Amino acid sequence: MKKLKKYLIHIIQITVVISVFFFLFSNINIDENKNKKEIKVGLYEYGSYYFFDKGSKPNGYYNDLLKLISSKLGFKYTYVNCETQEGLEYLKNGKIDLLFGLSKTPDRENDYVFTDHYIADENYAIYANGNENCNDLSGLNGLKFGYIKNEQNNKYVSNLLSKKNIQPEFINENSYEEAQSDLKESKVDFIVAPVNRDLENQKFNRILEFSCEPVYIAGSKGNESLINQIDEVLSESNYGILIYNKYYNEYFSKNIFKNKIILVLILFILIFIYYIIFRKTRIIRKRKTISENLKNDKYVMYYQPIINPKTNNIVGLESLLRMKTEEGILTPNYFLEDIEKSNMVFDISIWIIKKVLEDYEKIKTYSFYENNKLYISVNVSFIEIEDEKFIEELIAISERTNFVRDLICLEVVEKFKSKDISKIQKTILTLKEHGFFIAIDDFGVEYSNLDLLNEIDAKIIKLDKYFINDIKTTLLKRKIIEFVSEICKVSDKSIVCEGVENDEQLEIIKNIDYEKIYIQGFFYSKPITIEELEHFTIKQS
């Protein structure tokens, strides 16, 4: 009921704004919008479509097309430099007016306006390093994929690999330029990029070439008129806009007040249908699917060991959610978004904790289990820690079951600021009283604040793998880890270094003078099933 009221308030607000707009500006002809402002266009380097020439001036196919459109429509424009993902945000919040080369998706069509005519049908390829194993798709299994989120060609390749049960490690990239740079520096093993002779000349393997889908010119909401005019240029015909002006001026001007009311009512009904029916129905359908997945055991837990490198013992396990499908096991990259949009994060987290407690009864019988000292971590969000119902359910679980104190570690991703600390400190103390304890996950990323080490009653600090990468060659990263370990030593907190993959990284961490510094990463083990965990043996370092 509260959500319904919220939607109605939004609808009324939107309706009022639209009504005022039409009453004030209804007699303005489309052509009168020309030359009123300078158009801001997002500029990002993208193969032969957008690049900088020797004089550092923009060049390429999209640049030439923009020149043609601006000369036809008579507007001035200025470029705004941005990465691909930044460009989408800038377009959404109105910092830029146009962005060239976007594919259409249902979500994007909700946020932006697109031309009807596409401007290119781009060819892409998977490029991999010169490793002799990277000659076909099967050789990509377990390798690092420089993945650009929200790019349709990247999603296409991700889905293709999943269907073939090929599971790479996803490394997030912000742009094609960054991805290509990381490939050249061997930070990733393969990427998706526009067909690029430069990469091929540098001996990178082109494994698969494909055409994903056509791309268009996108405008920010409110620039529908400009997009319509651009469409006319792309179709090389002005008839559409002339007919619209004639119809609008001859018909609507005769019955202006009546038609304004009708238009507002139509808009009100359409918005109402979207918010109340379509959106709600889609969420209900997704919630039903997720509930059925839970009931039919489609979700499964994987576990990644956390090792004390000084004693070579398992001190803990991180529980990681996976999903079983006909194509194979999927990581959260493929299904977490649906869970979040369906407001079922709470349900899934509670299910995970119950499943972990169930699996713990098996783990106790495994040979590596010693003296009740092992803990299992579960990832939770800051929003969940704030949620009273979630905390009440955790407490109920601890009281209903044979709950072992200090068994369950709640890993909170560090995306909160100092002002939020007082809000959750009391909650953390309550959880501690009932046998849970806290780890700060991804420490050192985003809103990093050393005050958190003192103010948050966390037992474990998890260092992001960013600090582990290049630890051998980057003195600053080693010093940061040593500095954090000194602070943790004083406050009696444990450190878990994530993403350890080789002997050199292991030895550097192992030689840090602190007994409670632990390791998690592919050096010891990738995430494995509960059945595989039974036979797990620690690699001798």
XYZ file of C-alpha atoms in Angstrom:
541
model
C 0.000 0.000 0.000
C 2.856 2.353 0.856
C 4.501 1.643 -2.509
C 1.223 2.342 -4.301
C 0.945 5.724 -2.574
C 4.549 6.457 -3.490
C 3.887 5.687 -7.173
C 0.748 7.865 -7.173
C 2.693 10.790 -5.718
C 5.322 10.389 -8.464
C 2.621 10.270 -11.113
C 0.932 13.435 -9.826
C 4.276 15.259 -9.724
C 5.160 14.219 -13.267
C 1.687 15.135 -14.508
C 1.894 18.627 -12.989
C 5.305 19.232 -14.577
C 4.102 18.020 -17.983
C 0.944 20.130 -17.742
C 2.895 23.288 -16.973
C 5.308 22.532 -19.804
C 2.569 22.142 -22.405
C 0.654 25.209 -21.236
C 3.763 27.366 -21.473
C 5.425 25.986 -24.579
C 2.707 24.361 -26.696
C 2.892 26.914 -29.536
C 6.600 26.502 -30.123
C 7.415 25.002 -33.512
C 10.036 22.260 -33.686
C 12.254 24.293 -35.981
C 12.317 27.113 -33.409
C 14.427 24.910 -31.124
C 17.369 25.235 -33.454
C 20.371 27.308 -32.404
C 18.950 27.811 -28.882
C 21.890 26.126 -27.143
C 25.238 24.523 -27.765
C 24.886 20.741 -27.947
C 27.237 18.750 -25.711
C 28.402 15.446 -27.201
C 30.217 12.660 -25.318
C 33.616 11.783 -26.815
C 35.408 8.494 -26.087
C 38.218 6.781 -27.985
C 36.779 3.841 -29.915
C 38.817 2.367 -32.758
C 38.209 3.985 -36.124
C 34.896 5.429 -34.933
C 36.428 7.979 -32.548
C 40.131 8.743 -32.244
C 42.500 11.684 -31.904
C 44.680 12.616 -34.874
C 48.315 13.754 -34.662
C 47.146 17.245 -33.771
C 45.116 15.839 -30.847
C 41.880 16.737 -32.614
C 38.846 14.409 -32.672
C 38.560 12.315 -35.808
C 36.806 9.224 -37.094
C 33.492 8.142 -38.551
C 31.308 9.402 -35.686
C 33.086 12.772 -35.767
C 32.432 13.140 -39.506
C 28.796 12.135 -39.033
C 28.355 14.725 -36.261
C 29.783 17.439 -38.523
C 27.256 16.519 -41.225
C 24.311 16.545 -38.798
C 25.313 19.861 -37.199
C 25.701 21.523 -40.593
C 22.286 20.253 -41.710
C 20.493 21.317 -38.518
C 22.514 24.463 -37.893
C 23.544 23.847 -34.286
C 26.898 24.297 -32.593
C 28.418 21.523 -30.524
C 31.229 20.899 -28.085
C 32.810 17.609 -27.052
C 32.926 16.353 -23.475
C 35.681 13.767 -22.894
C 34.495 10.679 -21.037
C 34.888 6.925 -20.696
C 32.069 4.786 -22.104
C 30.440 4.180 -18.700
C 30.901 7.828 -17.706
C 29.197 8.825 -20.937
C 26.110 6.797 -20.020
C 25.935 8.508 -16.621
C 26.538 11.962 -18.141
C 23.765 11.333 -20.653
C 21.407 10.163 -17.937
C 21.941 13.178 -15.673
C 21.993 15.737 -18.482
C 25.703 16.648 -18.480
C 25.766 15.796 -22.189
C 23.011 15.841 -24.814
C 24.162 13.184 -27.284
C 26.234 10.000 -27.325
C 27.078 8.171 -30.549
C 27.351 4.400 -30.965
C 24.955 3.005 -28.334
C 23.096 -0.272 -28.758
C 19.449 -0.398 -27.707
C 18.335 -2.393 -24.673
C 15.026 -2.196 -22.779
C 16.767 -0.588 -19.781
C 18.531 1.975 -21.931
C 15.334 2.862 -23.762
C 13.857 3.728 -20.372
C 16.743 6.121 -19.641
C 17.527 7.631 -23.056
C 15.930 8.488 -26.405
C 17.319 6.831 -29.550
C 17.235 7.569 -33.259
C 15.121 5.192 -35.324
C 17.939 4.864 -37.861
C 21.092 3.030 -36.825
C 24.469 4.542 -37.667
C 26.690 1.436 -37.713
C 26.608 -2.345 -37.514
C 29.904 -2.927 -35.749
C 32.134 -5.975 -35.901
C 33.812 -7.129 -32.691
C 36.352 -9.777 -31.821
C 37.730 -11.607 -28.797
C 41.432 -10.784 -28.509
C 43.672 -12.903 -26.286
C 47.338 -12.779 -25.344
C 49.909 -14.823 -27.207
C 49.603 -17.857 -24.910
C 49.633 -21.006 -27.046
C 46.559 -22.278 -25.153
C 44.513 -19.224 -26.176
C 43.660 -20.271 -29.707
C 39.991 -21.097 -29.222
C 37.149 -20.497 -26.766
C 37.906 -23.555 -24.617
C 41.346 -22.148 -23.843
C 39.733 -19.168 -22.073
C 38.477 -21.238 -19.137
C 39.813 -19.829 -15.850
C 41.556 -16.887 -17.561
C 41.074 -13.211 -16.727
C 38.383 -11.524 -18.845
C 38.688 -7.711 -19.066
C 34.927 -7.157 -18.786
C 33.145 -3.859 -19.565
C 29.821 -3.906 -17.740
C 26.664 -2.856 -19.655
C 28.347 -3.261 -23.076
C 26.160 -5.606 -25.119
C 29.093 -7.203 -26.953
C 30.736 -8.073 -23.612
C 27.443 -9.519 -22.311
C 27.097 -11.532 -25.532
C 30.545 -13.109 -25.062
C 29.888 -13.690 -21.346
C 26.638 -15.543 -22.130
C 28.325 -17.491 -24.936
C 31.102 -18.687 -22.616
C 28.577 -19.589 -19.916
C 26.569 -21.737 -22.344
C 29.768 -23.615 -23.209
C 30.540 -24.027 -19.477
C 33.634 -21.847 -19.816
C 34.159 -19.851 -16.618
C 36.662 -16.979 -16.790
C 37.568 -14.638 -13.947
C 35.861 -11.272 -14.533
C 38.091 -8.193 -14.194
C 36.003 -5.011 -14.397
C 37.116 -2.410 -16.944
C 35.778 1.135 -17.417
C 36.429 1.529 -21.145
C 37.755 -0.190 -24.271
C 40.931 1.884 -23.987
C 41.526 0.664 -20.418
C 40.773 -2.944 -21.415
C 43.252 -2.825 -24.319
C 45.880 -1.268 -22.058
C 45.403 -4.037 -19.460
C 45.653 -6.692 -22.196
C 48.934 -5.216 -23.430
C 50.271 -5.124 -19.847
C 49.092 -8.736 -19.213
C 46.773 -7.663 -16.401
C 44.016 -9.543 -18.224
C 44.206 -12.505 -20.608
C 41.493 -11.556 -23.080
C 39.049 -8.772 -23.956
C 36.267 -7.904 -26.392
C 37.047 -4.997 -28.726
C 36.090 -3.614 -32.135
C 38.023 -5.394 -34.884
C 41.461 -3.845 -34.389
C 44.375 -4.360 -36.773
C 46.700 -2.687 -34.263
C 46.074 -5.459 -31.713
C 46.601 -8.127 -34.363
C 49.884 -6.515 -35.430
C 51.020 -6.824 -31.804
C 50.547 -10.614 -32.025
C 47.330 -10.855 -30.011
C 45.162 -13.782 -31.084
C 41.808 -12.983 -32.656
C 39.775 -15.962 -31.430
C 36.265 -15.068 -32.575
C 34.834 -12.296 -34.744
C 31.152 -11.468 -34.511
C 28.580 -8.777 -35.200
C 26.583 -8.022 -32.065
C 23.867 -5.579 -33.086
C 23.409 -2.161 -34.719
C 24.192 1.016 -32.793
C 22.397 4.350 -32.708
C 22.669 7.958 -31.602
C 21.247 8.375 -28.091
C 20.008 11.571 -26.477
C 19.243 12.509 -22.906
C 15.613 12.658 -21.838
C 14.194 16.007 -22.934
C 16.060 15.956 -26.250
C 13.352 14.073 -28.155
C 12.960 16.998 -30.573
C 16.676 16.999 -31.399
C 16.694 13.216 -31.915
C 13.694 13.513 -34.258
C 15.553 16.121 -36.322
C 18.673 13.954 -36.446
C 16.527 11.059 -37.689
C 15.348 13.237 -40.546
C 18.944 13.967 -41.530
C 19.819 10.260 -41.333
C 16.885 9.417 -43.598
C 17.787 12.318 -45.933
C 14.198 13.522 -45.871
C 12.509 16.503 -44.212
C 8.961 15.439 -44.907
C 8.266 13.860 -41.550
C 9.029 16.971 -39.546
C 7.147 19.249 -41.973
C 4.027 17.074 -41.784
C 4.234 17.075 -37.988
C 4.493 20.886 -37.866
C 1.588 21.303 -40.251
C -0.585 18.860 -38.266
C 0.344 20.430 -34.948
C -0.150 24.041 -36.017
C -3.374 23.537 -37.991
C -5.160 21.069 -35.738
C -3.962 21.600 -32.183
C -4.081 25.392 -32.394
C -7.851 25.233 -33.095
C -8.651 23.232 -29.980
C -5.615 24.047 -27.885
C -7.118 23.914 -24.388
C -9.163 20.782 -25.054
C -6.209 18.929 -26.540
C -3.902 19.902 -23.690
C -6.291 18.306 -21.201
C -6.639 15.176 -23.344
C -2.867 14.920 -23.738
C -2.280 15.258 -19.991
C -4.908 12.586 -19.257
C -3.362 10.209 -21.788
C 0.073 10.738 -20.275
C -1.352 10.207 -16.788
C -2.898 6.884 -17.851
C 0.263 5.687 -19.609
C 2.464 6.525 -16.631
C -0.015 4.850 -14.300
C -0.005 1.681 -16.417
C 3.790 1.598 -16.503
C 4.382 2.111 -12.792
C 1.485 0.143 -11.371
C 1.011 -2.724 -13.794
C 4.005 -3.362 -16.026
C 6.743 -2.676 -13.488
C 4.932 -4.458 -10.680
C 4.153 -7.477 -12.859
C 7.762 -7.797 -13.946
C 8.977 -7.747 -10.333
C 6.356 -10.309 -9.276
C 7.399 -12.596 -12.125
C 11.064 -12.352 -11.163
C 10.305 -12.957 -7.475
C 8.340 -16.064 -8.413
C 11.231 -17.381 -10.516
C 13.743 -16.786 -7.716
C 11.450 -18.444 -5.147
C 11.105 -21.479 -7.432
C 14.892 -21.595 -7.827
C 15.227 -21.707 -4.037
C 12.589 -24.420 -3.738
C 14.166 -26.521 -6.502
C 17.734 -26.238 -5.134
C 18.954 -24.259 -8.132
C 21.219 -22.222 -5.857
C 24.312 -23.868 -4.398
C 27.156 -22.768 -2.133
C 30.819 -22.872 -3.108
C 33.604 -22.386 -0.568
C 37.070 -20.840 -0.907
C 39.583 -21.735 1.838
C 41.347 -19.027 3.868
C 44.828 -20.182 4.911
C 47.340 -19.190 7.577
C 50.558 -19.245 5.475
C 52.778 -19.459 8.558
C 51.167 -22.680 9.872
C 49.632 -23.969 6.612
C 46.258 -24.500 8.326
C 42.750 -23.586 7.191
C 41.420 -20.826 9.448
C 38.238 -20.088 7.540
C 36.087 -20.431 4.434
C 34.331 -17.794 2.361
C 30.899 -18.941 1.186
C 30.052 -17.910 -2.377
C 26.667 -18.215 -4.072
C 26.364 -20.003 -7.422
C 23.419 -21.044 -9.608
C 22.913 -24.381 -11.370
C 21.579 -24.244 -14.936
C 21.442 -26.623 -17.883
C 24.410 -24.762 -19.367
C 26.493 -25.123 -16.200
C 27.292 -23.292 -12.959
C 26.781 -19.512 -13.076
C 28.505 -16.878 -10.950
C 26.482 -13.962 -9.472
C 27.415 -11.770 -12.460
C 24.607 -13.530 -14.319
C 21.783 -13.509 -11.755
C 22.494 -11.100 -8.874
C 20.960 -8.120 -10.686
C 17.573 -9.886 -10.879
C 17.734 -10.669 -7.153
C 18.488 -7.032 -6.321
C 15.782 -5.615 -8.607
C 13.240 -8.041 -7.140
C 14.052 -6.938 -3.568
C 14.990 -10.509 -2.620
C 18.513 -9.887 -1.319
C 17.178 -10.331 2.237
C 15.595 -13.727 1.396
C 18.716 -14.988 -0.381
C 21.058 -13.887 2.430
C 18.960 -15.685 5.054
C 18.883 -18.801 2.851
C 22.687 -18.632 2.488
C 23.240 -18.447 6.259
C 20.908 -21.403 6.860
C 22.634 -23.380 4.099
C 26.080 -22.576 5.522
C 24.987 -23.844 8.957
C 23.679 -27.016 7.300
C 26.968 -27.507 5.401
C 28.942 -26.846 8.589
C 27.620 -30.115 10.034
C 29.417 -31.896 7.159
C 32.550 -29.744 7.361
C 33.020 -30.713 11.019
C 33.679 -34.277 9.868
C 36.402 -33.307 7.356
C 40.045 -34.083 8.112
C 41.270 -30.466 8.033
C 38.776 -29.370 10.710
C 40.554 -28.755 14.015
C 39.400 -27.670 17.479
C 36.338 -25.614 16.468
C 38.588 -22.777 15.258
C 37.340 -22.552 11.700
C 34.938 -19.761 10.679
C 32.724 -19.326 7.595
C 32.165 -15.866 6.107
C 28.971 -14.710 4.393
C 28.774 -11.559 2.276
C 26.136 -9.036 3.362
C 25.450 -5.457 2.314
C 25.447 -2.372 4.505
C 21.705 -2.044 3.806
C 21.083 -5.481 5.316
C 23.055 -4.618 8.455
C 20.784 -1.562 8.806
C 17.608 -3.634 8.365
C 15.963 -4.435 11.726
C 14.024 -7.404 10.309
C 17.211 -8.907 8.903
C 18.966 -8.585 12.273
C 15.941 -10.061 14.076
C 16.006 -13.054 11.721
C 19.741 -13.583 12.336
C 19.163 -13.524 16.090
C 16.267 -15.980 15.703
C 18.513 -18.333 13.708
C 21.177 -18.204 16.424
C 18.562 -19.035 19.082
C 16.714 -21.769 17.150
C 19.738 -23.815 16.096
C 22.780 -25.366 17.756
C 24.594 -22.185 16.895
C 28.368 -22.099 17.427
C 29.725 -18.742 18.583
C 32.260 -17.074 16.274
C 31.385 -19.476 13.455
C 29.578 -17.049 11.136
C 31.492 -13.987 9.958
C 29.404 -11.313 8.215
C 31.526 -9.639 5.527
C 30.307 -6.065 5.031
C 31.495 -4.405 1.834
C 33.116 -1.134 2.903
C 30.806 1.319 1.097
C 29.848 3.524 3.996
C 31.233 6.724 5.443
C 32.080 7.867 8.946
C 28.605 9.347 9.465
C 27.130 5.844 9.041
C 29.242 4.261 11.769
C 27.079 5.268 14.739
C 24.067 3.943 12.841
C 25.363 0.366 12.756
C 27.701 0.170 15.748
C 24.866 -0.764 18.100
C 23.705 -3.420 15.625
C 27.203 -4.893 15.429
C 27.362 -5.149 19.224
C 23.976 -6.915 19.227
C 25.178 -9.401 16.607
C 28.376 -9.969 18.576
C 26.338 -10.776 21.691
C 24.537 -13.477 19.690
C 27.722 -15.114 18.392
C 28.273 -13.399 15.026
C 31.306 -11.290 14.182
C 32.107 -8.735 11.470
C 34.685 -8.433 8.689
C 35.193 -5.287 6.619
C 35.395 -6.513 3.023
C 37.327 -4.753 0.210
C 39.126 -2.500 2.693
C 41.030 0.285 0.942
C 38.531 0.651 -1.916
C 36.181 3.604 -2.469
C 35.368 5.294 0.872
C 38.479 4.086 2.685
C 38.914 5.530 6.142
C 41.443 4.342 8.702
C 39.081 5.546 11.429
C 36.927 2.531 10.574
C 39.586 0.220 11.998
C 39.132 1.881 15.356
C 35.439 2.749 15.302
C 33.900 -0.381 13.760
C 34.035 -3.423 16.025
C 35.289 -5.688 13.231
C 37.353 -8.785 13.928
C 38.726 -9.182 10.396
C 39.962 -6.730 7.758
C 39.988 -8.040 4.168
C 42.476 -6.289 1.889
C 41.300 -5.942 -1.699
C 43.324 -7.788 -4.339
C 44.288 -4.388 -5.778
C 46.953 -4.230 -3.062
C 48.189 -7.747 -3.870
C 48.567 -7.227 -7.619
C 52.108 -6.062 -8.467
C 53.104 -6.341 -4.789
C 56.560 -7.521 -5.834
C 57.291 -4.494 -8.023
C 55.283 -1.808 -6.215
C 56.956 -0.751 -2.986
C 54.036 1.505 -2.019
C 51.591 -1.431 -1.952
C 53.924 -3.480 0.255
C 54.287 -0.564 2.661
C 50.516 -0.077 2.826
C 49.998 -3.753 3.722
C 52.729 -3.562 6.364
C 51.183 -0.359 7.756
C 47.701 -1.901 8.001
C 49.159 -5.026 9.622
C 50.820 -2.883 12.306
C 47.494 -1.191 13.074
C 45.707 -4.564 13.188
C 48.392 -5.965 15.464
C 47.737 -3.162 17.967
C 43.944 -3.635 17.768
C 44.128 -7.471 17.635
C 42.358 -7.762 14.283
C 43.075 -10.403 11.656
C 43.941 -9.550 8.050
C 42.891 -11.571 5.006
C 44.781 -10.772 1.785
C 42.512 -11.510 -1.191
C 43.592 -12.510 -4.689
C 46.927 -14.211 -3.916
C 47.864 -16.190 -7.015
C 51.601 -16.947 -7.029
C 54.611 -17.892 -4.871
C 56.131 -14.410 -4.963
C 53.007 -12.785 -3.515
C 52.760 -15.554 -0.909
C 56.364 -15.170 0.288
C 56.092 -11.393 0.670
C 52.926 -11.719 2.773
C 54.303 -14.680 4.701
C 57.332 -12.626 5.761
C 55.255 -9.805 7.254
C 55.780 -9.822 11.006
C 52.231 -10.590 12.133
C 50.760 -13.934 13.143
C 47.170 -13.127 12.152
C 47.712 -12.361 8.490
C 45.909 -14.894 6.275
C 45.629 -15.632 2.569
C 42.709 -16.254 0.207
C 43.206 -16.796 -3.497
C 43.807 -19.123 -6.419
C 47.307 -19.972 -5.141
C 45.682 -22.343 -2.659
C 42.292 -22.959 -4.240
C 39.540 -21.575 -6.415
C 36.002 -21.691 -4.929
C 34.926 -25.361 -4.692
C 31.810 -27.374 -3.841
C 31.123 -28.855 -0.410
C 31.896 -32.301 -1.884
C 35.255 -31.152 -3.301
C 36.060 -29.464 0.003
C 36.049 -32.839 1.771
C 39.093 -33.933 -0.234
C 40.863 -30.562 -0.196
C 44.533 -30.615 0.790
C 46.609 -27.519 1.419
C 49.308 -26.785 -1.121
C 52.707 -26.800 0.561
C 54.376 -23.391 0.347
